[in-house]
mmCIF file of N, CA and C in Angstrom:
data_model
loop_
_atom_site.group_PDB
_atom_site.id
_atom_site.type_symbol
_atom_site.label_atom_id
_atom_site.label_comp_id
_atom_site.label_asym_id
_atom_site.label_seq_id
_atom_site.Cartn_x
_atom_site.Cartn_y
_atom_site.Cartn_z
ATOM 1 N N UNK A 1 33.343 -4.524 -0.797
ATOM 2 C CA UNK A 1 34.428 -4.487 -1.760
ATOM 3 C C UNK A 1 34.100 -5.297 -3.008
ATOM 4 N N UNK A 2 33.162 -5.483 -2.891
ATOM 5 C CA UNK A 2 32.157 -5.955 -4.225
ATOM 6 C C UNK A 2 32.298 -5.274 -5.249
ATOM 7 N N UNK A 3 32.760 -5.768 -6.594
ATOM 8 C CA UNK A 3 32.567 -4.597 -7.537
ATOM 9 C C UNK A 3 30.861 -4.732 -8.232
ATOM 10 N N UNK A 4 30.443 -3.926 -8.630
ATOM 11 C CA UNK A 4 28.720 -3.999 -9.024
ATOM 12 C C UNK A 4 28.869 -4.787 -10.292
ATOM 13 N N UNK A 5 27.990 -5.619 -10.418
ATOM 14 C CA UNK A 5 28.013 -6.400 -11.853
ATOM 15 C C UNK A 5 25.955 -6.585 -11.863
ATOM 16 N N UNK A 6 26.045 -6.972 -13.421
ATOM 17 C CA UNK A 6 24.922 -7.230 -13.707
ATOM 18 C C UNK A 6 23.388 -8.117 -12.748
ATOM 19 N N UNK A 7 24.540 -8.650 -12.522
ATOM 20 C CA UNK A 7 23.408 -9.509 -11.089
ATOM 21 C C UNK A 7 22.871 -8.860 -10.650
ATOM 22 N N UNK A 8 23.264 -7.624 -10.179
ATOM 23 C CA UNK A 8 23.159 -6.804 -8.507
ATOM 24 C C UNK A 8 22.117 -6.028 -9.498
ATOM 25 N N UNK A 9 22.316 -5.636 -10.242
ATOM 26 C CA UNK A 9 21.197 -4.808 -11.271
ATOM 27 C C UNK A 9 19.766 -5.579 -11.063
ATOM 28 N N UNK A 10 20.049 -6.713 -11.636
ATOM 29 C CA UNK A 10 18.642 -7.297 -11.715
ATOM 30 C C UNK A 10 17.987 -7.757 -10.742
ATOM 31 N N UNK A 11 18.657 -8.056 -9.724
ATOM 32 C CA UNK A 11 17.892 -8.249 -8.187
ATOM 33 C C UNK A 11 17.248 -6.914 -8.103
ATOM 34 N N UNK A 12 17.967 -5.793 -8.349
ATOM 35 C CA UNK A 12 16.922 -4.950 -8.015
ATOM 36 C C UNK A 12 16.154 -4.329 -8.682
ATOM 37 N N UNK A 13 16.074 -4.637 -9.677
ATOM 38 C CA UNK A 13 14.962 -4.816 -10.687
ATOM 39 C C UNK A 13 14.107 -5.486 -10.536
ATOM 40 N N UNK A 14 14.320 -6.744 -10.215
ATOM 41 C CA UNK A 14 13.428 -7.857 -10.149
ATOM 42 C C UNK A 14 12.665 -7.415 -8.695
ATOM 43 N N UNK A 15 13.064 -6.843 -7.801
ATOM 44 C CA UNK A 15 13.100 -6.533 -6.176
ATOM 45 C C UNK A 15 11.628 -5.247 -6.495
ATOM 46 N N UNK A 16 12.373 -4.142 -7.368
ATOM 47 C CA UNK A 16 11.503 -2.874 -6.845
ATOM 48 C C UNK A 16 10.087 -3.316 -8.196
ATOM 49 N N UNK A 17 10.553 -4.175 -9.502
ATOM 50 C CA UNK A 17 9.563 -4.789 -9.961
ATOM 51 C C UNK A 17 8.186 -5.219 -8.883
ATOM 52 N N UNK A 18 8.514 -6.149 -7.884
ATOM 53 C CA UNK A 18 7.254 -6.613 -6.968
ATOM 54 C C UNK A 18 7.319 -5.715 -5.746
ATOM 55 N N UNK A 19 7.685 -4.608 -5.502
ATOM 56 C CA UNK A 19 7.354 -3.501 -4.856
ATOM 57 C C UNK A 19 5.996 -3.622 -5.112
ATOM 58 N N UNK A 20 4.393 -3.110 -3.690
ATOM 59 C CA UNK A 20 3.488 -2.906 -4.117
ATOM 60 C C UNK A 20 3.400 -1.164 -4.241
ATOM 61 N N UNK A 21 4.506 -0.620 -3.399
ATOM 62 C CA UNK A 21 4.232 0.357 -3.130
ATOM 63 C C UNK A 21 3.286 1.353 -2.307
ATOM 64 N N UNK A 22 3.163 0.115 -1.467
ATOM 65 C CA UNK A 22 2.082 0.427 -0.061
ATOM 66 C C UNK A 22 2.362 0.910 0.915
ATOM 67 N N UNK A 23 3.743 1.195 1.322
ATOM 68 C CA UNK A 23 4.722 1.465 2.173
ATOM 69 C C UNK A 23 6.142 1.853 1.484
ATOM 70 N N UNK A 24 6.706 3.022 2.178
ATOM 71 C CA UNK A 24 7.911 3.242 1.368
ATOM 72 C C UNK A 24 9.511 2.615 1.317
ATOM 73 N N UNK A 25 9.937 2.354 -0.017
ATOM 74 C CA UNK A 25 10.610 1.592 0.341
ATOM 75 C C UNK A 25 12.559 2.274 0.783
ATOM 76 N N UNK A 26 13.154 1.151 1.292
ATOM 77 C CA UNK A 26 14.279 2.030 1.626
ATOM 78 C C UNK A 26 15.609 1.282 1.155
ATOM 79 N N UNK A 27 16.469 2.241 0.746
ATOM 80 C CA UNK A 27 17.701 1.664 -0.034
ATOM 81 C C UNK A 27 18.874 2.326 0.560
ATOM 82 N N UNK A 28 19.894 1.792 0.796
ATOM 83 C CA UNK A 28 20.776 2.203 1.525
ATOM 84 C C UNK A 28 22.061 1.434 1.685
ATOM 85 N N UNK A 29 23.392 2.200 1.431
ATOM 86 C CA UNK A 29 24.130 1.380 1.312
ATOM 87 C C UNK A 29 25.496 2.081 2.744
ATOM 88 N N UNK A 30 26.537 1.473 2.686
ATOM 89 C CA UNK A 30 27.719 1.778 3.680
ATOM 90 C C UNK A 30 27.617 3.451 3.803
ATOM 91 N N UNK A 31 27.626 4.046 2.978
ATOM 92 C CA UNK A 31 28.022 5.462 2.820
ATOM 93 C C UNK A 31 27.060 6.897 3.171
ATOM 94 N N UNK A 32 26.088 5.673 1.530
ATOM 95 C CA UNK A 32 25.074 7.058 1.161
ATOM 96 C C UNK A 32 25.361 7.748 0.397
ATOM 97 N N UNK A 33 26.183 7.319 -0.798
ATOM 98 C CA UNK A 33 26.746 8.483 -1.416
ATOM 99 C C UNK A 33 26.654 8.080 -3.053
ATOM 100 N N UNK A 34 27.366 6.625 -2.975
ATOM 101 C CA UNK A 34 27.362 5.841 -4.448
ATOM 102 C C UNK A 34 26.553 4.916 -4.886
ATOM 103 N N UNK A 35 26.491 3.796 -4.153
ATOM 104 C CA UNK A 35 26.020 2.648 -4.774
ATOM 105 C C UNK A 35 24.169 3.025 -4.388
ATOM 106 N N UNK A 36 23.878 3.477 -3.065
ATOM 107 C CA UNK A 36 22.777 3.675 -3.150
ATOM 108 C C UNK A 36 21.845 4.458 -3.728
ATOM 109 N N UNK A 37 22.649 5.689 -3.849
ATOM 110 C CA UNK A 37 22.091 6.987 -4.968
ATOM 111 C C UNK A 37 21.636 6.307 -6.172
ATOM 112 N N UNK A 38 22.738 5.316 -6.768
ATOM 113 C CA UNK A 38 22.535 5.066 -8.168
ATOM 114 C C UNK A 38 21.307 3.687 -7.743
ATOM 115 N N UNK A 39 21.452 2.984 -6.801
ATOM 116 C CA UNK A 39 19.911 2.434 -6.912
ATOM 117 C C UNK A 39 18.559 2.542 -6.804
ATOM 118 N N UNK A 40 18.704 4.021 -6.549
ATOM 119 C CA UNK A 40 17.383 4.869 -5.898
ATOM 120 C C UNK A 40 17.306 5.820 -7.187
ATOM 121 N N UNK A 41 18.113 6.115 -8.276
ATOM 122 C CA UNK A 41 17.912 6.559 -9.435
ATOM 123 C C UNK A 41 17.652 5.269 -10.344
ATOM 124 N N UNK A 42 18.133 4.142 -10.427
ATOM 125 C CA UNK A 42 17.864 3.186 -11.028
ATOM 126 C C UNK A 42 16.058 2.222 -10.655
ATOM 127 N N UNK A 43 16.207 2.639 -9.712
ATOM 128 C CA UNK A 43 14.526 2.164 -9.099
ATOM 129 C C UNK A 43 13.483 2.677 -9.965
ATOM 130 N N UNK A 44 13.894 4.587 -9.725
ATOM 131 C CA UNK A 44 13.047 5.140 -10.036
ATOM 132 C C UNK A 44 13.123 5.286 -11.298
ATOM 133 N N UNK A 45 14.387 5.124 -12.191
ATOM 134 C CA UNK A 45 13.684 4.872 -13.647
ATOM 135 C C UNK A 45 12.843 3.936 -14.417
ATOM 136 N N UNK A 46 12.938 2.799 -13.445
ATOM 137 C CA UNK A 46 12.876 1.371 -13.651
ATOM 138 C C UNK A 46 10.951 1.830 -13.533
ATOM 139 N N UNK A 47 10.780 2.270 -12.395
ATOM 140 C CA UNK A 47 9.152 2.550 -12.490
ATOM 141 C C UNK A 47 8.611 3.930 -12.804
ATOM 142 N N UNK A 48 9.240 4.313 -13.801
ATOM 143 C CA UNK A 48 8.356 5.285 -14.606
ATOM 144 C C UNK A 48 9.411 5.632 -15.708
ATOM 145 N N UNK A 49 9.387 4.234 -16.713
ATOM 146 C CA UNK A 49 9.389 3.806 -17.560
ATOM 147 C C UNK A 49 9.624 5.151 -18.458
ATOM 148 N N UNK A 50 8.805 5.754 -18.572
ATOM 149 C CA UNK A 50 8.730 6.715 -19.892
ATOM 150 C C UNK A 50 9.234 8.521 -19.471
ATOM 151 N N UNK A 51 9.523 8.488 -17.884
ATOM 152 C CA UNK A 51 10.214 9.739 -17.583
ATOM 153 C C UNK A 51 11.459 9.927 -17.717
ATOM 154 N N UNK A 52 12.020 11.174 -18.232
ATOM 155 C CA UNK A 52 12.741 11.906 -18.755
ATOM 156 C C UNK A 52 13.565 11.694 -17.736
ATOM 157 N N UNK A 53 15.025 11.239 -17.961
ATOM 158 C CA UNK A 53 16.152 10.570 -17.126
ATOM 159 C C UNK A 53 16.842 11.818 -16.587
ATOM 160 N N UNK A 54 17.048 12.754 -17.669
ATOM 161 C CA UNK A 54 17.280 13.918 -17.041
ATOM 162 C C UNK A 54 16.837 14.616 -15.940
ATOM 163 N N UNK A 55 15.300 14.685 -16.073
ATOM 164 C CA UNK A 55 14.205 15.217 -15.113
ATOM 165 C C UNK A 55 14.366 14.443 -13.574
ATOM 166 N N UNK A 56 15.092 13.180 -13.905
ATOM 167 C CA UNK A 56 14.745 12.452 -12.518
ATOM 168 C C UNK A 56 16.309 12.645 -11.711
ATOM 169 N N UNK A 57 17.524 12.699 -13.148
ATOM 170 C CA UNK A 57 18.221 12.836 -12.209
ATOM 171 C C UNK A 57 18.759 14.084 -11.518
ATOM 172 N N UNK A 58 18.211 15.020 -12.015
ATOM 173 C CA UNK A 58 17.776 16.740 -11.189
ATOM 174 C C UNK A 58 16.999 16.735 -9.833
ATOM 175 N N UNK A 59 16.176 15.714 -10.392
ATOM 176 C CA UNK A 59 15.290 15.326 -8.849
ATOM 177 C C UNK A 59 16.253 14.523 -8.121
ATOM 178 N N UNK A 60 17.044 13.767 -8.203
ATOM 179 C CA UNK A 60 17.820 13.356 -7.367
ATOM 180 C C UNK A 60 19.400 14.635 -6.580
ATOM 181 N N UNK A 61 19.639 14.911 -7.399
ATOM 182 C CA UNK A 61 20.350 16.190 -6.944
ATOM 183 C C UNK A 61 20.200 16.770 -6.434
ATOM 184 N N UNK A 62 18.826 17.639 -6.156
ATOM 185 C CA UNK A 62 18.210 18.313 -5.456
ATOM 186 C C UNK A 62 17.808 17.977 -4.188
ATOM 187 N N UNK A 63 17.158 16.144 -4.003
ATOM 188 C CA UNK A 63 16.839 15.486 -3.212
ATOM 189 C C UNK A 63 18.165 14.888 -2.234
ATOM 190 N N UNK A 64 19.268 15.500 -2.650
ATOM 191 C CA UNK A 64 20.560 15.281 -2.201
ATOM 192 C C UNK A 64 21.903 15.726 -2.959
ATOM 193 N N UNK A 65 22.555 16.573 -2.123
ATOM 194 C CA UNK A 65 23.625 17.360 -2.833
ATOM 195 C C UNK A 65 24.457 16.784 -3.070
ATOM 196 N N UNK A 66 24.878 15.308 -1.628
ATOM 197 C CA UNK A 66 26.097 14.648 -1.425
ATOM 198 C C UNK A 66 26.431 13.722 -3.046
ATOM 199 N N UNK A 67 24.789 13.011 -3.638
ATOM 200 C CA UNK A 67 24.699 12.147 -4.535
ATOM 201 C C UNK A 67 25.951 11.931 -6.133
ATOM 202 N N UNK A 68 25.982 10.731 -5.596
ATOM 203 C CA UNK A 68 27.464 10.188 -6.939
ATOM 204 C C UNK A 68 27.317 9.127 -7.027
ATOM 205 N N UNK A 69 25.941 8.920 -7.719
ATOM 206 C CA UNK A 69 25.523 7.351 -8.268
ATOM 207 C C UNK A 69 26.729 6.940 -8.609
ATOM 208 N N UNK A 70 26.957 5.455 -8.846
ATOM 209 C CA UNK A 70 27.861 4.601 -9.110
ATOM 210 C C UNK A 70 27.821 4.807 -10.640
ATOM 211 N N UNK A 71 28.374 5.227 -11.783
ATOM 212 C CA UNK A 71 28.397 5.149 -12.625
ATOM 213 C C UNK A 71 28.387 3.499 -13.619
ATOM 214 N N UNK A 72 29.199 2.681 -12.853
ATOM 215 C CA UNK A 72 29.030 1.357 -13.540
ATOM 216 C C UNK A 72 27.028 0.956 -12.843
ATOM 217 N N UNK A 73 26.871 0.888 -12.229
ATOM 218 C CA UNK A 73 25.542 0.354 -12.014
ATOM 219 C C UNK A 73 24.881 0.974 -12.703
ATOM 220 N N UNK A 74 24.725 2.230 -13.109
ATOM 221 C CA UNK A 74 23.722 3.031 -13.607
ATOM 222 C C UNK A 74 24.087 2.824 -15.493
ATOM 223 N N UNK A 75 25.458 2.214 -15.662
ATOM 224 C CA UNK A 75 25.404 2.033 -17.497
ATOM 225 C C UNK A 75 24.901 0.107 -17.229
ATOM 226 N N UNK A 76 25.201 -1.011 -15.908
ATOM 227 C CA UNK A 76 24.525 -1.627 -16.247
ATOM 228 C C UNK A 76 23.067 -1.470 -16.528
ATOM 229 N N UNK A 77 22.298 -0.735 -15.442
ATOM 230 C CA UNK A 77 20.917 -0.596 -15.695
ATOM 231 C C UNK A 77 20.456 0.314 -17.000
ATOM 232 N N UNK A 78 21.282 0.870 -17.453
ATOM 233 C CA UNK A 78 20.579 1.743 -18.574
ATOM 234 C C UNK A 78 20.697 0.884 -19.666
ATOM 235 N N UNK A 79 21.560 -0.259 -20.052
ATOM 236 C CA UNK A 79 21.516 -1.325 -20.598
ATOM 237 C C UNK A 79 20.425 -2.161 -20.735
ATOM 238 N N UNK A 80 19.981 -2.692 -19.288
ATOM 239 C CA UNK A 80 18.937 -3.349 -19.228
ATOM 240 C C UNK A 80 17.672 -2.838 -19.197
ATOM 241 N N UNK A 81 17.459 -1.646 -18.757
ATOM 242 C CA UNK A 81 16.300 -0.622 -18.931
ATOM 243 C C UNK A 81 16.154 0.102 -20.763
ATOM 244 N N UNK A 82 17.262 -0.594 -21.622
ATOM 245 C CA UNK A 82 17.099 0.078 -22.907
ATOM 246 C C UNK A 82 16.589 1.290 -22.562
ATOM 247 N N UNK A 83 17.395 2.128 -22.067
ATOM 248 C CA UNK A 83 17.419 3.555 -21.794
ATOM 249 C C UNK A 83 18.462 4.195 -23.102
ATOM 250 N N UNK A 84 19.245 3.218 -23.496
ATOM 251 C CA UNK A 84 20.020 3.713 -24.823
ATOM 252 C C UNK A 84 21.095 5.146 -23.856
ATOM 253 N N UNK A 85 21.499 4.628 -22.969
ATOM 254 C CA UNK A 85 22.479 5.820 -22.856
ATOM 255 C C UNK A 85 22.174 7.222 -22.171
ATOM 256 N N UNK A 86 20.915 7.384 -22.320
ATOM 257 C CA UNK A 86 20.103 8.022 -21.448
ATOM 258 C C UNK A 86 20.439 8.233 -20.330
ATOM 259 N N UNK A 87 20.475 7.373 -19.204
ATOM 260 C CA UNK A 87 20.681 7.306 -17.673
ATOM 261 C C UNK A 87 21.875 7.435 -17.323
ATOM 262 N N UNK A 88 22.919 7.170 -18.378
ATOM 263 C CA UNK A 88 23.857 7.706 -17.921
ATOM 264 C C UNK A 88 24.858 8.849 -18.542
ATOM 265 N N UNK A 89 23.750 9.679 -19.568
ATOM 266 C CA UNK A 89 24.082 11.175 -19.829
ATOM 267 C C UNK A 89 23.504 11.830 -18.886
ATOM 268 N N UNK A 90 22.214 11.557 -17.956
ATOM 269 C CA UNK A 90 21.579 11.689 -17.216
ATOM 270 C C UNK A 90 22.016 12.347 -15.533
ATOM 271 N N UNK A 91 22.982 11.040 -15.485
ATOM 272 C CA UNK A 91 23.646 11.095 -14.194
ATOM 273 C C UNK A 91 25.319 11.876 -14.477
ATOM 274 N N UNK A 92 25.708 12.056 -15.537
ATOM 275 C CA UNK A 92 26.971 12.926 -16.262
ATOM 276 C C UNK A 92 26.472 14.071 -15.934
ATOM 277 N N UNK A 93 25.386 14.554 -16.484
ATOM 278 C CA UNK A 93 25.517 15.977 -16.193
ATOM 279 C C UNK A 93 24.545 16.389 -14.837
ATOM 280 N N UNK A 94 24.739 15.406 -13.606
ATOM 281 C CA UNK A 94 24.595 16.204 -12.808
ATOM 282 C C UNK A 94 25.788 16.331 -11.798
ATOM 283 N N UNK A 95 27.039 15.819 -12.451
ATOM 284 C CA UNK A 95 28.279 15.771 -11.976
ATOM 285 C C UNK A 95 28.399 15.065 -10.634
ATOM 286 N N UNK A 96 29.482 15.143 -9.621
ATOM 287 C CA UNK A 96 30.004 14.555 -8.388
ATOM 288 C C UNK A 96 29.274 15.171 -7.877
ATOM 289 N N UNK A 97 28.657 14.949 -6.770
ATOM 290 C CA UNK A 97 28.082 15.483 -5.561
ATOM 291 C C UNK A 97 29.351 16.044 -4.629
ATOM 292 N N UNK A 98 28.562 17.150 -3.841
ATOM 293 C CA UNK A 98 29.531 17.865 -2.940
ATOM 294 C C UNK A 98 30.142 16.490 -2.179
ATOM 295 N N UNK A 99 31.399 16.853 -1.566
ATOM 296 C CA UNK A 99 32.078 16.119 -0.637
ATOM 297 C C UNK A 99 30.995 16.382 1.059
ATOM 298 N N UNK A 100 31.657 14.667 1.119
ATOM 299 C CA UNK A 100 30.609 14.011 2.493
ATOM 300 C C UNK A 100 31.225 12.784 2.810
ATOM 301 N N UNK A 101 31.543 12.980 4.138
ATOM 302 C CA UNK A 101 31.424 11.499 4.547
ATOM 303 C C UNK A 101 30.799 10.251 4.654
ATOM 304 N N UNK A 102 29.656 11.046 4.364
ATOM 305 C CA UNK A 102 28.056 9.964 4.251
ATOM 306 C C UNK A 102 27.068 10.425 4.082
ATOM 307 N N UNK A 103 25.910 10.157 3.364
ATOM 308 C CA UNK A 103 25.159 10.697 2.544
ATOM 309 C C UNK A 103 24.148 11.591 3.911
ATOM 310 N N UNK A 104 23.053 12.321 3.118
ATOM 311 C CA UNK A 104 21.809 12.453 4.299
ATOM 312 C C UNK A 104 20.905 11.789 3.637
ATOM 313 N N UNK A 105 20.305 11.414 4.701
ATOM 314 C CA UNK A 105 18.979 10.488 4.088
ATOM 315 C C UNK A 105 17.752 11.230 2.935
ATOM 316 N N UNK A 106 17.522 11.065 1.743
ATOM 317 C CA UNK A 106 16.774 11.735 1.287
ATOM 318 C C UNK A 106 15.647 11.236 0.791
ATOM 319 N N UNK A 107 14.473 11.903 0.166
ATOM 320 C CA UNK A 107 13.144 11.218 -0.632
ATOM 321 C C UNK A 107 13.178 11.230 -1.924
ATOM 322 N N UNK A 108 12.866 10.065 -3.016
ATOM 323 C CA UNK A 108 12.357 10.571 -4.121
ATOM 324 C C UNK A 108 11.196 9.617 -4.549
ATOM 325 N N UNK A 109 10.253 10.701 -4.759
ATOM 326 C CA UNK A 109 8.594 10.090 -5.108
ATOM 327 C C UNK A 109 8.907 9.493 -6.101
ATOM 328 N N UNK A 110 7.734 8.441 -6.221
ATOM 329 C CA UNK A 110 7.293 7.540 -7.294
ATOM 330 C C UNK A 110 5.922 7.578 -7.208
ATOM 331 N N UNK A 111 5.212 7.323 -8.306
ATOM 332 C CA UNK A 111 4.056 7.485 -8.459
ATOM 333 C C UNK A 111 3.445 5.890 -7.586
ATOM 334 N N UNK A 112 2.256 6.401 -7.455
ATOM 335 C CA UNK A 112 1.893 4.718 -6.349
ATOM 336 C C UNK A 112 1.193 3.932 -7.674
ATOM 337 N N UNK A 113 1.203 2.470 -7.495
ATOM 338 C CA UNK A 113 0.776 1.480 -8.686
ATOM 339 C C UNK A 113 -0.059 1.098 -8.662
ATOM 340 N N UNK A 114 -0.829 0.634 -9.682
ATOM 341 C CA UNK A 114 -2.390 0.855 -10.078
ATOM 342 C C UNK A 114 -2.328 -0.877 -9.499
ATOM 343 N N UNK A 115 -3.143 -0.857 -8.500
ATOM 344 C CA UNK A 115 -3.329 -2.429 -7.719
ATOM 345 C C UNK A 115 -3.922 -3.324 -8.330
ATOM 346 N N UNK A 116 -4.233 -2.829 -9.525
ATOM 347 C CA UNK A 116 -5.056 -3.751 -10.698
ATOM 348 C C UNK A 116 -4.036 -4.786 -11.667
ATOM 349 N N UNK A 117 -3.191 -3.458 -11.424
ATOM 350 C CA UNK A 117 -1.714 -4.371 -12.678
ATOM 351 C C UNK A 117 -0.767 -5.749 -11.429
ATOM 352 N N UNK A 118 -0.704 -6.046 -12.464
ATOM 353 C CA UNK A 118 0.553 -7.421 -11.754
ATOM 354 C C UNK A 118 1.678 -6.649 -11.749
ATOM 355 N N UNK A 119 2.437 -7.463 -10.941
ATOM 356 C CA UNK A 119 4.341 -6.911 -11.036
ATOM 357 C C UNK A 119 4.930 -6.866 -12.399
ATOM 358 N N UNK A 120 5.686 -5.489 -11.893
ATOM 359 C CA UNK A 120 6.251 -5.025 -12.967
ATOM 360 C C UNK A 120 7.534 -5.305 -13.418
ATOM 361 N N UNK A 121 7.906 -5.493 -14.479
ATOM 362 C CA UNK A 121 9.101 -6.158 -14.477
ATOM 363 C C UNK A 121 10.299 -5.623 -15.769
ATOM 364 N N UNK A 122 10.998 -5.191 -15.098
ATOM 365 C CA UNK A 122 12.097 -3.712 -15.772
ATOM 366 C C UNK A 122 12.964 -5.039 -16.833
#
């Protein structure tokens, strides 16, 4: 009963930042429907920086029908990701996800990180 605030953004920023990406990682919240969608779209913008917000959040739709990112988490992170609004015209037009009691578990790739670079930091 937490409402999402900026904190919760940057932990996981700061979190999927030192991801090595050697193993996959897993996000998951009470439902499956809100808060985790939008951190598993917020992850994945967070590490690939320069992909098309649109493009990813189609890939998330697809990767799950139930999906209804949290809209406040996803305008904090598009804030802090200087996405300019992006991420969350992004997640607008892929509307409410079908009705569900709880999400299904789904995948969305990320590219694996060049073991040469240090942590990344959104």
């Amino acid at each position: 009963l937490t409402p999402p605030a900026e904190a919760h953004v940057r932990e996981l920023l700061d979190f999927v930042g030192d991801w090595d990406r050697a193993t996959p990682l897993v996000i998951h919240c009470f439902a499956g429907i809100s808060r985790s969608t939008a951190a598993a779209f917020i992850a994945t913008c967070a590490l690939a920086p320069k992909a098309n917000e649109m493009t990813l959040a189609g890939a998330l739709r697809r990767a799950s029908p139930s999906a209804t990112p949290n809209a406040r988490l996803v305008a904090l992170a598009d804030t802090l990701l200087e996405r300019n609004g992006r991420m969350v015209d992004a997640v607008r037009s892929i509307g409410r996800g079908a009705d569900a009691f709880e999400g299904t578990p789904f995948t969305l790739s990320v590219a694996p990180r060049d073991p040469r670079a240090g942590p990344e930091r959104a």
